[in-house]
Phi, psi and omega in degrees: 000320179296321180298319179296321178296317178295321179296317179295317178297317179298318179297317179297315179298318179297315179295319178296320179296317179296319179298319179296315180296313180292325177296317179293320179297320178296319179294319179297316181295318181292330179295330178287339185243031180229150182228133167274158185306324182282351182254006180290127188277072179289144177210190181293156178278157175292164185297340184276000171238153184300142176297159178112351176248174176233147182234142173231128174269115182268331185202140176074197179225105182297342179266359180288166179284335179211170175108164178279154172216155172220127179229159170239140178240123178253124186234142175281163178307131177088353179301137184235145169244117182297162178307129183205177176210164180236143179285347178235160181301141178242129179246125187234130174241129177276117181275315179209157180080192178238120180261125179259133183226138175231158180248141176128186186264353183229133179293118179221101184300330182291343181255011182271145173265150178264130179236103181283173178309137182097347181287153177224142175213151171234143181241120180290161180308143175073006177284120180281127183209166177216163186210163181204144177272131173249102192082182175289132185231140171236126175240151175247130182239133174223154181176201180257132178290155359276146173280119181232139174254127174240109182283137178300315176254106183306335178292343179269000178284112183297336180288344178269350183263081181238000000 
């Protein structure tokens, strides 16, 4: 009976030790993949969106052929995204400020809805939409790569204006 008790105690200690080791490894790994607001690595935006904003890739590679991605876009007051659409679903969370969004092929500020910090929206593939920052705005976008912008009016594509 005593041997069985020692065996049970040894097993419990071993399991607790393993849980502690795996728990610490998980915390260390998550710390590598976590950002405090002041540590978010903002940089210039890619050529297919208008200059004047900043972009941070938080996870994945939005330009890859497959995989998840998460990015943040920081925009100054009045920053605009011309009418466009994406071939894959776009999920948007407003982190700060008020993000104005309209649906359709023509930019019309009078038809835009206001989305304050904390708002969330998803846009299914091929939904034509446009957006504007009201005050300084930060949005977080996540979805499946590749992230592609298709402008309704190709002349509004900033990557073509060189």
